[in-house]
PDB file of C-alpha atoms in Angstrom:
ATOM      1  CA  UNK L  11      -3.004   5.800 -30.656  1.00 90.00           C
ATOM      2  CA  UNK L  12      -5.824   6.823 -28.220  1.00 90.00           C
ATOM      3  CA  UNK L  13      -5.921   3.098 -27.325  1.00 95.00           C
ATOM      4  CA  UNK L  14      -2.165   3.100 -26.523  1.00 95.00           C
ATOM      5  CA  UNK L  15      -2.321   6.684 -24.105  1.00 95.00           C
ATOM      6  CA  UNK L  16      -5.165   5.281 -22.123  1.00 96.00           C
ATOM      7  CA  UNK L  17      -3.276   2.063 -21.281  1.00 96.00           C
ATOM      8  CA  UNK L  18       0.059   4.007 -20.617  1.00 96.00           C
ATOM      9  CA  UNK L  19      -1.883   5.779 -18.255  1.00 97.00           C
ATOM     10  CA  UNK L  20      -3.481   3.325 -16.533  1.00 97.00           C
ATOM     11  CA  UNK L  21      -0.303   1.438 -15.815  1.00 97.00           C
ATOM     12  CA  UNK L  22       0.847   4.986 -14.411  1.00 97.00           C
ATOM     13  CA  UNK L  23      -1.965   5.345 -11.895  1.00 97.00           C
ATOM     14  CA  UNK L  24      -1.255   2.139 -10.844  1.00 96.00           C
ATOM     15  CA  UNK L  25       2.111   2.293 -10.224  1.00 96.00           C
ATOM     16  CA  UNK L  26       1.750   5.665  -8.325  1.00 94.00           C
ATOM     17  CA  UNK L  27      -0.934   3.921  -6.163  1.00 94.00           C
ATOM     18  CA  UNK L  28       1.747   1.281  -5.400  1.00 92.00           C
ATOM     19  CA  UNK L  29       4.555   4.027  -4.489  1.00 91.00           C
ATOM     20  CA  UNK L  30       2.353   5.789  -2.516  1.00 89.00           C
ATOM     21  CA  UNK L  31       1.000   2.891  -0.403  1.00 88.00           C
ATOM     22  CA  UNK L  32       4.456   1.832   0.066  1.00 87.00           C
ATOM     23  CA  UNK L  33       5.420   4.807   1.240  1.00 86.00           C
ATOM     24  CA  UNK L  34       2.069   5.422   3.726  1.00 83.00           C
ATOM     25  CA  UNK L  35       3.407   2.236   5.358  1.00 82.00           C
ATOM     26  CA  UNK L  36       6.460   3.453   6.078  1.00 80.00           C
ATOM     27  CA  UNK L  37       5.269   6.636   7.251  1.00 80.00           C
ATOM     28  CA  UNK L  38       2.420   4.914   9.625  1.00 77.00           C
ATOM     29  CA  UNK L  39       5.100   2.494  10.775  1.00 75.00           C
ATOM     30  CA  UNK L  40       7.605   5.202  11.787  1.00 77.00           C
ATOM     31  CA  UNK L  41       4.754   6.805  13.379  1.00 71.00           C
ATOM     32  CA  UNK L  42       3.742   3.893  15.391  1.00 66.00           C
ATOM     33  CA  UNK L  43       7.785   3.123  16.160  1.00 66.00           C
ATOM     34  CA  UNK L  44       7.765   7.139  17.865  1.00 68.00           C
ATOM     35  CA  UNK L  45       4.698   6.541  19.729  1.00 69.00           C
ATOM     36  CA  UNK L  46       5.483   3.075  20.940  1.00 66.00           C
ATOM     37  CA  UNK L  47       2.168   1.499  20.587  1.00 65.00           C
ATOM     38  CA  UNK L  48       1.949  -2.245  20.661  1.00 70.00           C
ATOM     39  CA  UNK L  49      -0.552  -4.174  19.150  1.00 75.00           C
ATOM     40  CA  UNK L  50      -1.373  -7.824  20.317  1.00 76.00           C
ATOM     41  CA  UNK L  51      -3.329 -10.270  18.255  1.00 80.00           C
ATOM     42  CA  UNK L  52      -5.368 -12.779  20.261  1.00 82.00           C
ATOM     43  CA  UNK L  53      -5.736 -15.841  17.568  1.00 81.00           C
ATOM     44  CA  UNK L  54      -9.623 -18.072  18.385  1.00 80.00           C
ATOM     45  CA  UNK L  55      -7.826 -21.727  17.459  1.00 79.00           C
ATOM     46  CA  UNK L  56     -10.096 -22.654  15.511  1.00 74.00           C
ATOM     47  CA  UNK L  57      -8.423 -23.583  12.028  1.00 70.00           C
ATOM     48  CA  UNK L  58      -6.240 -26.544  11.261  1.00 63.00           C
ATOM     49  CA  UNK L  59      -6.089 -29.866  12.261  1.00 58.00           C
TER      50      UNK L  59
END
């Protein structure tokens, strides 16, 4: 039984870790979205053929 609460639990923490990172994102991209900021990503080349 002990066996069975711990795992229940675990699988709780990790879903609420999920829901809450979702819902940072959202609230760091609606931030971003207000402010305007723009981020540019300069890529080196060097991968690939």
């Amino acid at each position: 039984m002990k066996k069975r609460i711990e795992v229940i639990m675990a699988v709780l923490l990790l879903v609420g870790a999920c829901i809450f990172a979702r819902e940072g994102v959202h609230v760091v991209d609606s931030l971003q979205a207000q402010k305007g900021e723009v981020c540019i990503v300069i890529d080196a080349g060097h991968g690939g053929s």
